[in-house]
XYZ file of C-alpha atoms in Angstrom:
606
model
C 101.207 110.628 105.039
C 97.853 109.833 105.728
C 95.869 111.489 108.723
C 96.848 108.377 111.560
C 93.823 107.311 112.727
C 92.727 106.850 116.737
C 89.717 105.855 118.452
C 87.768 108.974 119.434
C 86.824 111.262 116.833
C 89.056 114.234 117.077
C 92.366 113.357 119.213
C 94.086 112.215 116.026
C 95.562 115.680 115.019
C 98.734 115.220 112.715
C 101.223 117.882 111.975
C 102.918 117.081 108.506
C 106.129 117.310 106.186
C 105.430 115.569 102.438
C 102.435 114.471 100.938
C 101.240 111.040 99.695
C 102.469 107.943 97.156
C 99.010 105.862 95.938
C 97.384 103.208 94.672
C 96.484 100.743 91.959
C 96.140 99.248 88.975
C 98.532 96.708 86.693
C 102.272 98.855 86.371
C 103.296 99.805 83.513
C 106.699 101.081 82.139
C 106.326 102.581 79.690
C 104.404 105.505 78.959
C 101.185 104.565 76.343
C 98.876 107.026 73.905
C 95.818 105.796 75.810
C 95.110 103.611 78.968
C 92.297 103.163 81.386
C 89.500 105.274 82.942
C 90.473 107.386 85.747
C 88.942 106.589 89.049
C 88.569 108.212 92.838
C 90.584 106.923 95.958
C 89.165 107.873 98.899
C 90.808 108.092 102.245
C 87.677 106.933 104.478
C 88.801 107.432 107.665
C 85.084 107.071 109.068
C 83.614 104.701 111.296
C 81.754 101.650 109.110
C 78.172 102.610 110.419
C 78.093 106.730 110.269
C 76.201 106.539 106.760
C 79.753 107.816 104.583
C 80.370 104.045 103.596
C 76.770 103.535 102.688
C 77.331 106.907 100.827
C 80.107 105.680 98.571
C 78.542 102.103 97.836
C 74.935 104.105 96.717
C 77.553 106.262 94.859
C 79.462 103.603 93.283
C 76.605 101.665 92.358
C 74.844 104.787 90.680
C 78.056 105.284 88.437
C 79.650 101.936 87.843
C 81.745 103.322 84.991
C 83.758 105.372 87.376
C 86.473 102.770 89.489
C 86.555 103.763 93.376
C 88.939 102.388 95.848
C 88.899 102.888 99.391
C 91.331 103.086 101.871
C 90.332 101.964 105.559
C 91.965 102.595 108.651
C 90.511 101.262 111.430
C 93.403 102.314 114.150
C 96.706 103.886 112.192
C 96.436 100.063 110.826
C 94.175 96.917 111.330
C 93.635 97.970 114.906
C 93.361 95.952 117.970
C 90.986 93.749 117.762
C 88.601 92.281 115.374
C 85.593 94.925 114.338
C 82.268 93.317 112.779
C 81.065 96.711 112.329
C 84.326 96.976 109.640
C 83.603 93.515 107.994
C 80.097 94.381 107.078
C 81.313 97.694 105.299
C 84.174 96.510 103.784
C 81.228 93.738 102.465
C 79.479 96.657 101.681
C 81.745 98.668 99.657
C 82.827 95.412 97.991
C 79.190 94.269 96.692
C 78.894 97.472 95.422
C 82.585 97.072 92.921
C 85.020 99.254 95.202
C 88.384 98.205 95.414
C 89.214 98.164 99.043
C 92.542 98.674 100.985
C 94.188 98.288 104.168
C 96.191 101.688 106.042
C 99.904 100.447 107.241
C 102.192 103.147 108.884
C 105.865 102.552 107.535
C 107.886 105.586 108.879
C 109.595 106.662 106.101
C 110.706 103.031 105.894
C 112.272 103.299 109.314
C 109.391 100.794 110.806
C 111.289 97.294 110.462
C 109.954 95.123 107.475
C 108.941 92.951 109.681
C 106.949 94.562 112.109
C 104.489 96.425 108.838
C 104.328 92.328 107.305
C 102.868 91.755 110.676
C 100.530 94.266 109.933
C 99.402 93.092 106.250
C 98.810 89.785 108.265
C 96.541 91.369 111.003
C 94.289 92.890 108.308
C 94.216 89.570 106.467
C 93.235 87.513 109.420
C 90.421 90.067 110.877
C 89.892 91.433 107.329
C 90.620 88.588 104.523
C 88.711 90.196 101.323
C 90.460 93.429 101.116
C 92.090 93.832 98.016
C 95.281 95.333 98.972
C 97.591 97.507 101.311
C 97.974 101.345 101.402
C 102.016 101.826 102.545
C 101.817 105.680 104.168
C 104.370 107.909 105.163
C 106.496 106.353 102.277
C 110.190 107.648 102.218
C 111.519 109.203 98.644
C 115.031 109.215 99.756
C 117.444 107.508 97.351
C 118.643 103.514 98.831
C 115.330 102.784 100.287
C 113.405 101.591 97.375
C 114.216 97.767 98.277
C 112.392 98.332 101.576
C 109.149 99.167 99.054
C 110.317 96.789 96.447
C 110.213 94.168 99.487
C 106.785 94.805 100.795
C 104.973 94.582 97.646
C 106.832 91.457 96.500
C 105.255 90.127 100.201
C 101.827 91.655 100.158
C 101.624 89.786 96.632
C 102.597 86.344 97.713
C 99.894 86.378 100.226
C 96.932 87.366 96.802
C 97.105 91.185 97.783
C 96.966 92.566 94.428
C 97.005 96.382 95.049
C 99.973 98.095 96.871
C 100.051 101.580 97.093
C 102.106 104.183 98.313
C 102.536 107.650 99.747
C 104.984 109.851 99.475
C 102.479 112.747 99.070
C 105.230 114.853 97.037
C 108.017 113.801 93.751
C 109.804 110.501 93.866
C 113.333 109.874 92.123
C 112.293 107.423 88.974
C 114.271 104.796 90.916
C 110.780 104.261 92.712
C 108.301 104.059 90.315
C 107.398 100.448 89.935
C 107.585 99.650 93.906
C 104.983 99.580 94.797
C 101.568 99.430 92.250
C 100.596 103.107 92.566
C 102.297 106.181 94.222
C 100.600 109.248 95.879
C 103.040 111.787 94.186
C 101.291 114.670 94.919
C 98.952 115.446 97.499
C 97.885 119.634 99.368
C 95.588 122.447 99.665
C 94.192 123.695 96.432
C 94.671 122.387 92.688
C 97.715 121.685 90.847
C 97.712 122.788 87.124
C 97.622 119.616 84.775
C 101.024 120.671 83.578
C 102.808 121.035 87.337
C 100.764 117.340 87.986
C 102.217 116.225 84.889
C 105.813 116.967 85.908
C 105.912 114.398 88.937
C 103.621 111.644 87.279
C 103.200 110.062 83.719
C 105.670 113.054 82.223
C 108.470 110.915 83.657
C 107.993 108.498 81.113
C 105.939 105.853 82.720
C 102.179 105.140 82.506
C 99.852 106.981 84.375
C 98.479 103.861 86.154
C 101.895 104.334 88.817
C 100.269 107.584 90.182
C 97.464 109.439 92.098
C 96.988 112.651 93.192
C 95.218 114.022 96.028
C 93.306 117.875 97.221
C 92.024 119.229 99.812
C 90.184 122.423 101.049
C 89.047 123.087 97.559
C 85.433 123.580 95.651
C 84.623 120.997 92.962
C 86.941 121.020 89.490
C 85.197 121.018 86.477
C 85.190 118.253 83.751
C 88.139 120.196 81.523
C 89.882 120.240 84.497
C 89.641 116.615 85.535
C 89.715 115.651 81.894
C 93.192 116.794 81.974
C 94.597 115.433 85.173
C 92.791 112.304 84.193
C 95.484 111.968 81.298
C 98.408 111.840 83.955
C 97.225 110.110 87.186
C 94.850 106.771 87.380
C 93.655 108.103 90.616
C 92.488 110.934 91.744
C 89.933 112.747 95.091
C 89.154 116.085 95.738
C 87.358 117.547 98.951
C 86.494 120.624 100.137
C 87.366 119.620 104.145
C 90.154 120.927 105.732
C 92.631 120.649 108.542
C 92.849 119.832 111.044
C 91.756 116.087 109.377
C 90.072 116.750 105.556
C 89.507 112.858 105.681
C 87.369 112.150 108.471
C 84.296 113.701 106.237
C 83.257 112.869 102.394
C 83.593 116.055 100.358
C 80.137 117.697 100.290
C 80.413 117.211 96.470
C 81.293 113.636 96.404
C 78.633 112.550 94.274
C 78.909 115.390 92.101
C 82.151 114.447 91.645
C 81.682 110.670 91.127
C 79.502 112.037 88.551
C 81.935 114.433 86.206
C 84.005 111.678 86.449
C 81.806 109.240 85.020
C 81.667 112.421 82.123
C 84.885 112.141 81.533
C 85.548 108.254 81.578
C 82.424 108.074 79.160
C 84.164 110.077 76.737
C 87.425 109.155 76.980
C 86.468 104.626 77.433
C 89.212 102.236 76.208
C 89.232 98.425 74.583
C 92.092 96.584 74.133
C 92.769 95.745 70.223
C 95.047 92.987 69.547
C 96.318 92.605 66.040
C 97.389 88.830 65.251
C 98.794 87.185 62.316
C 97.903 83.861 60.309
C 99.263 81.753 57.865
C 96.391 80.695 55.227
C 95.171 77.399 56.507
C 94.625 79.833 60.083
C 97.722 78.690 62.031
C 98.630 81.779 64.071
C 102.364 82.824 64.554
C 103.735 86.092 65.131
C 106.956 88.337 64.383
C 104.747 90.693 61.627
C 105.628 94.700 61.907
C 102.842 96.693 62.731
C 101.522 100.208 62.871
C 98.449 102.020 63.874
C 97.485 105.611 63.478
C 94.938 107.890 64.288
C 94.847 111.461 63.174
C 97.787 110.941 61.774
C 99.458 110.344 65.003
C 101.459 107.002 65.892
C 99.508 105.401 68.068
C 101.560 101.901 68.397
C 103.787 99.863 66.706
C 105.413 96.706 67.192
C 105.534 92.813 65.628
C 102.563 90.325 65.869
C 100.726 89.726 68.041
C 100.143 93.765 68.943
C 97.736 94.944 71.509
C 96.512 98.485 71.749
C 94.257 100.425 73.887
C 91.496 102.322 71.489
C 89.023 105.504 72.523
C 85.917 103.950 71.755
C 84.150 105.734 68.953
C 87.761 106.623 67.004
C 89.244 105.960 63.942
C 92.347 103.564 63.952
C 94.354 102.763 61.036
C 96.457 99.552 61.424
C 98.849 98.292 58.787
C 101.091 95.413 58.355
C 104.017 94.743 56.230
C 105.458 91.803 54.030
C 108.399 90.473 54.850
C 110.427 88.265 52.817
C 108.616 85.451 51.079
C 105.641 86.281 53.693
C 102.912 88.250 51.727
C 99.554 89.488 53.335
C 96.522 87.930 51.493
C 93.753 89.646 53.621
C 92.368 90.283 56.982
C 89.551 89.073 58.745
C 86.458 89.668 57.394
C 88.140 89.592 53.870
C 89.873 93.081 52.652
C 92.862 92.715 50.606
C 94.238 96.271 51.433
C 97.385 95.809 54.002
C 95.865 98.943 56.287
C 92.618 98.436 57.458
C 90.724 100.979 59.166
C 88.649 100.089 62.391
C 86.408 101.768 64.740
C 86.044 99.507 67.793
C 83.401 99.964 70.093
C 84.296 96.467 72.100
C 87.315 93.954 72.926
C 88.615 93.828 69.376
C 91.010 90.561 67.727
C 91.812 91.465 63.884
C 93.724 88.675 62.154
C 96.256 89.272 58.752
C 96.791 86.224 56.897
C 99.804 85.524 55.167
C 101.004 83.666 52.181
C 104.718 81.984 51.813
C 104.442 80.017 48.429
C 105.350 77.362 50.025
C 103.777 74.205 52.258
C 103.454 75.735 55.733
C 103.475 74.319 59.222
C 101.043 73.837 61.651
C 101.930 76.103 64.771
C 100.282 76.539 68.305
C 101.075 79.099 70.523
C 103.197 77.496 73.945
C 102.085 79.893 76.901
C 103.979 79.542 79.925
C 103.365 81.258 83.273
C 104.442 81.365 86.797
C 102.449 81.632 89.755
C 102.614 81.375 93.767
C 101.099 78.738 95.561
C 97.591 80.619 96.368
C 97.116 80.885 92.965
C 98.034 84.903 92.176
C 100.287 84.526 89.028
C 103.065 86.734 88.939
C 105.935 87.539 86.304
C 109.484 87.389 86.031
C 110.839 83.462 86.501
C 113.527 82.887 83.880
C 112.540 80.005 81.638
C 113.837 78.602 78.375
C 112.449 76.418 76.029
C 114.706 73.339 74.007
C 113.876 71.020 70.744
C 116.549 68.515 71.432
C 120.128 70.048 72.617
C 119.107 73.173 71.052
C 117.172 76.206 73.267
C 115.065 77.673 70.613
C 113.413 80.543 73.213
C 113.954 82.004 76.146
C 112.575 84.683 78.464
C 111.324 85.487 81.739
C 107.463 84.357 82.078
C 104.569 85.444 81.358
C 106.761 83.610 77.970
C 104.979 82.755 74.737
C 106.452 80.447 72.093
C 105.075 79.575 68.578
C 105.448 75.690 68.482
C 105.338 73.127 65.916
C 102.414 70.786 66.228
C 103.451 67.360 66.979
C 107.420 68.806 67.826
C 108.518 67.496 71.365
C 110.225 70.684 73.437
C 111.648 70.925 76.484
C 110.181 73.836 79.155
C 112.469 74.549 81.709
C 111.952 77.195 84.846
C 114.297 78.518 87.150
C 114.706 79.425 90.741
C 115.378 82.908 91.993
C 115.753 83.882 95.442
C 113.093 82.899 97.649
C 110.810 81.907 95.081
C 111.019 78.485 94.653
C 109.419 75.977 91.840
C 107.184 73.832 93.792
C 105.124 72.251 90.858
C 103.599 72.271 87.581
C 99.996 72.394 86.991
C 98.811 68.721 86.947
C 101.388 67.481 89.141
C 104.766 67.412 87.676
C 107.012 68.272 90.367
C 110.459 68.438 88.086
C 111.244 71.820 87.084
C 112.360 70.430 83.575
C 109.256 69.765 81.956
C 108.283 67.879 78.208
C 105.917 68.382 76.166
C 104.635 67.733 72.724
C 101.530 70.233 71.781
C 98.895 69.622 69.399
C 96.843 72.706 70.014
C 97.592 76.052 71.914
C 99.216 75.088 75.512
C 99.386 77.377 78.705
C 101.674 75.663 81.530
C 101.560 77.047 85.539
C 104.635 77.000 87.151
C 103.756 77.593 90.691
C 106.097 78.730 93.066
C 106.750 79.155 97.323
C 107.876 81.690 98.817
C 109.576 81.272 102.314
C 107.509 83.683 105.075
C 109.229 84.550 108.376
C 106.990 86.302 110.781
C 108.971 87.209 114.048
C 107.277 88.323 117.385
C 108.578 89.914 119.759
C 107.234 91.250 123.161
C 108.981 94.092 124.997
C 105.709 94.891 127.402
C 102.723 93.206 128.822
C 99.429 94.659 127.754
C 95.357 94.214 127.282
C 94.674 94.187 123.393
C 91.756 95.936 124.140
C 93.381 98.845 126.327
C 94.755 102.213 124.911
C 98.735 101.674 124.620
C 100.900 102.258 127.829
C 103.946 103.923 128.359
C 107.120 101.819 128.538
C 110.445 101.737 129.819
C 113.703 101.548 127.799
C 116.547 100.387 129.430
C 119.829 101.860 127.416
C 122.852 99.460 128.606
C 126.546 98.827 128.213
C 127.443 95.010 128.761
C 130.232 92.998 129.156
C 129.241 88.845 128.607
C 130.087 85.056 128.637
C 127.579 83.345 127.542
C 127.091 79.650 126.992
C 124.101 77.986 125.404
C 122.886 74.199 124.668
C 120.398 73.412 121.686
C 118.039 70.871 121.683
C 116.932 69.969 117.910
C 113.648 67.468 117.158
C 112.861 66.396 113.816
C 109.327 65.686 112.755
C 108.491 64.331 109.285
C 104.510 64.014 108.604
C 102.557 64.231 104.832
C 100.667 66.864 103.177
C 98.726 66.780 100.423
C 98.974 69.963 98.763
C 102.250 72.393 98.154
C 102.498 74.808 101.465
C 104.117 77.599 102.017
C 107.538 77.360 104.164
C 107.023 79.668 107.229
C 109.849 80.348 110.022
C 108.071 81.492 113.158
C 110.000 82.361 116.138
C 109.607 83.377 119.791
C 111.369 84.659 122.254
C 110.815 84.486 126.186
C 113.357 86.393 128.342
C 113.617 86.923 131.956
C 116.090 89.201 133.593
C 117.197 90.188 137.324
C 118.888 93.641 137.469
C 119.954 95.134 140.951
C 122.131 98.329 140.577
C 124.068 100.262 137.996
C 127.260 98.687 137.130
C 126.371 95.575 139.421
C 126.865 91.872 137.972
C 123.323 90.953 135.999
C 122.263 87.039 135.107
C 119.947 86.626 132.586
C 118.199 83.538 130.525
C 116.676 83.942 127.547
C 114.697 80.529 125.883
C 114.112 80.797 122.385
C 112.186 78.389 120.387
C 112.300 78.217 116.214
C 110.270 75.948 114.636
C 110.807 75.931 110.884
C 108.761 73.835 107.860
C 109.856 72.873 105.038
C 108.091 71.113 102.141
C 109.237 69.004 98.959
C 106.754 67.335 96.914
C 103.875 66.310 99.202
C 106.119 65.490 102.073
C 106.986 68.513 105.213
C 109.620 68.346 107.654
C 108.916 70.459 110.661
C 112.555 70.899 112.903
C 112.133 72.697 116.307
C 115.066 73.978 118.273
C 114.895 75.046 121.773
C 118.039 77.104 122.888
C 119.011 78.058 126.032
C 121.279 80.776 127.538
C 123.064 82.292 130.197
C 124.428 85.373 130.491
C 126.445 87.200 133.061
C 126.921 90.661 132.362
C 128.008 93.882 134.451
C 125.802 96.248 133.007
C 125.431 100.471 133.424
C 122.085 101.252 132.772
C 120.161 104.676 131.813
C 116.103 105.051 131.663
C 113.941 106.882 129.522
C 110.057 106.715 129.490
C 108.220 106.403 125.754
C 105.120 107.380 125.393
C 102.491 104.449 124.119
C 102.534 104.075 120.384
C 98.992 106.315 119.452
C 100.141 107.310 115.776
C 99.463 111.039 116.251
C 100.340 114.530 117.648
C 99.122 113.722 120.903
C 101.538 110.923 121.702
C 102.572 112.874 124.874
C 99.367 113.587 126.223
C 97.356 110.912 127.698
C 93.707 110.304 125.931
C 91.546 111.676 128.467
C 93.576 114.805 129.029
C 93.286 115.401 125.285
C 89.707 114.953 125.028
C 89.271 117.193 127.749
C 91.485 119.572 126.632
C 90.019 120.031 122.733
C 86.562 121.559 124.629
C 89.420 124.602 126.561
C 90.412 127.973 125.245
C 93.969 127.220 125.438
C 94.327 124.239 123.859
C 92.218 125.774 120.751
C 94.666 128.624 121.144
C 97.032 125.883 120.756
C 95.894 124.344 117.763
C 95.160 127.946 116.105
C 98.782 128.724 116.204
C 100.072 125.227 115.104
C 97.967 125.183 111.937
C 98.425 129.243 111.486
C 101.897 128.547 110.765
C 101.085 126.404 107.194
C 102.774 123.526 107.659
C 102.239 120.743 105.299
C 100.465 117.282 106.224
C 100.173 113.959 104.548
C 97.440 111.678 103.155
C 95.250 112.016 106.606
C 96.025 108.683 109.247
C 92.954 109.184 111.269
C 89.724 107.285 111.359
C 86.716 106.508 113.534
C 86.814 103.312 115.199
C 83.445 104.042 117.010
């Protein structure tokens, strides 16, 4: 996991286990001959103003090449209150192209879901321009990749478009496409490219699901980063060490930044995308196609084919005839079925095709889902019908070669909480018509119901260091009876909203001794919206209960919630102690011993 973070610079010390799941980029897969520059995470567990941010954004600005993301932590999470000091660097950092993201604890997924959402939301209302979440101490244990799967399915509905997470060691292939990007490896000293390879893309899937962190070593050289480059998308080195490697930039950072920028220079991608035409230029698709370089497959596949190409290399794509469809030529005029290219920029070849016989006008039908905020996402069944007949189907991002002036049918469907709310322009039925003349693109946009429960066990300041709490362990006997009180209120809206189910709960309680009759009330309130159309329905219940219970009760006192080894030990006790001979004696021994540690929690929050 990554160092927790607290609010004085060196109380945070974290004894770890694993090691850390990452970051970001689109997920793919399937594994792929070439993909995307390489680029650094950094854990920057400093405090906004102590020049390190300022550092990175001079850094990032000097190689622009190289992709950076950034992972803040003001508190093990968003903290406790609002920072300005953090919304001017994350401004910073952001001006300057780095991808910025948010620390949430999850426990090895024994945090509730709900409790980390409530997180996400904290950074989004302090913090609203980060571009995604960083999920730490993330479990590997088979059955709880729907707790991940759940998280980044919520941290996208509200535009977050970068989850990562952190295992910091192996993951079973069941949890490779949870989240965006997975820490899979993450410890003192370098892997070999071939070890690295073992946990990340060499499980068959694109190196854009993985990262891979170091610490307490010198700075690799290009060959080496070359080669890790080909299995992770992320990488950081540092040459800091425990007890926190994070709370520093690696003396060599910009060294770094720079052999990077060597070895994304040489190895710099475009996306070619092979298409085919009939004569008179009407595009359709379905045409196999290869490309090689060196004589090595490079892709293959039917119209319309994209590929990622090195810039500066040789690619040789060719397309076959089928049936009465002949090639003619390609764009720009050869006659020769394989073409040879060497593409220096976004690239769109074109093979035209002959039937012998009149030929129809097409347009490509695009359709596409989305939520209501705008952030398009994939997966929503849809089919498409000329007449009775379905003539495609698929689940969207869904393209369909139509006949100009034909009249189809576009259907989407519902699944789960994701709900079709409207088309873009208006249409609110889910069935849609539609007659193209020209190539279409159709928006399905979608809600998706949020519940954000709150809960409040204990009292306390925002702004004061956590307490210590009481936990009451009972055994009850009951009889309850309760009486609901239900208002309906109907008002308009004139955009699509989000359904949100917020509840609260108020309880009060008078206890006198063990196994001595208890009465308590508890008032609960749950408003819940819903919206159709352009019209919301807001229904609030009120409940209330009594209980009578004989109750035998045991107490334990829990620490307040700090995130880090010194949960027992109150904050000005630890400061203190950190400057004595035993407690360093203390320390020594604990880190003598080697254990491992995670993807470092701690930051400066000044």
């Amino acid at each position: 996991m990554l160092w927790k973070s607290s609010k004085s610079s060196l109380h945070s010390v974290v004894i770890i286990f694993l090691l850390c799941s990452s970051l970001f980029t689109v997920l793919s897969f399937h594994s792929s001959a070439t993909a995307s520059p390489s680029g650094i995470v950094i854990p920057l567990y400093t405090y906004p103003t102590d020049g390190t941010w300022s550092t990175v954004a001079q850094t990032a600005e000097s190689y622009p090449n190289v992709p950076i993301m950034a992972v803040i932590n003001p508190d093990s999470g968003p903290g406790s209150s609002f920072d300005q000091n953090y919304a001017n660097g994350i401004a910073l950092l952001q001006s300057a192209g780095v991808i910025v993201l948010g620390y949430v604890d999850t426990a090895f997924a024994t945090d509730s879901i709900s409790s980390v959402e409530s997180e996400v939301n904290q950074y989004l209302q302090w913090y609203p321009t980060i571009n995604g979440i960083m999920f730490d101490d993330m479990s590997n244990a088979p059955g709880n990749e729907g707790y991940y799967s759940t998280l980044d399915s919520y941290a996208q509905s509200l535009g977050l478009a970068i989850t990562m997470g952190n295992p910091g060691t192996s993951v079973p292939s069941a949890y490779v496409g949870t989240l965006n990007v997975l820490c899979v490896q993450e410890g003192a000293g370098l892997l070999t490219p071939s070890s690295l390879s073992t946990v990340s893309s060499g499980m068959g899937y694109a190196k854009s699901n993985f990262a891979y962190i170091a610490y307490a070593t010198s700075l690799p050289n290009e060959t080496y980063l070359a080669g890790v480059s080909n299995d992770v998308q992320w990488l950081y080195m540092t040459d800091a060490t425990l007890p926190n490697p994070y709370d520093v930039l690696p003396s060599y950072f910009t060294s770094l930044v720079a052999e990077m920028s060597e070895v994304d220079s040489a190895s710099a991608t475009v996306t070619v995308t092979v298409n085919s035409a009939y004569t008179n230029g009407t595009l359709f698709g379905g045409m196999w196609t290869t490309v090689e370089s060196g004589g090595n497959s490079i892709a293959s596949g039917y119209t319309p084919l994209e590929f990622d190409a090195t810039v500066g290399s040789q690619y040789v794509v060719t397309v076959d005839n089928y049936q009465n469809y002949t090639f003619t030529q390609w764009t720009g005029g050869s006659t020769n079925a394989s073409i040879t290219i060497s593409p220096t920029q976004e690239t769109s070849l074109a093979a035209y095709f002959s039937t012998g016989s009149s030929e129809p006008a097409y347009a490509p039908l695009a359709v596409e889902s989305a939520a209501l905020n705008g952030t398009q996402f994939s997966g929503m069944w849809t089919e498409v019908a000329a007449g009775d007949q379905i003539v495609d189907s698929g689940y969207t991002p869904l393209v369909f070669n139509a006949t100009v002036g034909a009249t189809y049918s576009v259907a989407v469907s519902n699944y789960g909480d994701y709900i079709f709310n409207y088309w873009q322009g208006g249409g609110t039925d889910s069935n849609i018509t539609i007659t193209p003349s020209q190539q279409t693109t159709l928006i399905a946009y979608y809600s998706t119901p949020v519940t954000t429960t709150t809960t409040t066990q204990t009292a306390t300041s925002t702004t004061s260091p956590p307490t210590n709490t009481t936990t009451t362990t009972t055994q009850t006997t009951s009889t309850t009876s309760a009486t609901q009180v239900t208002t309906t209120v109907t008002q308009t809206s004139q955009q699509p909203t989000t359904t949100q189910t917020v509840t609260t709960t108020s309880a009060t309680s008078t206890t006198t001794s063990s196994s001595t009759p208890t009465t308590a009330t508890t008032t609960s309130t749950v408003t819940t919206t819903s919206y159709s159309g352009s019209t919301s329905t807001s229904t609030t219940s009120a409940y209330t209960s009594t209980t009578s219970t004989t109750t035998s009760s045991s107490s334990r006192t829990t620490p307040g919630r700090h995130h880090n080894f010194f949960n027992f030990i109150p904050l000005s006790t630890t400061q203190s102690l950190l400057g004595g001979s035993i407690f360093a004696t203390l320390i020594g021994s604990l880190l003598g011993s080697t254990l491992l540690f995670r993807f470092s929690r701690r930051s400066n929050s000044g």
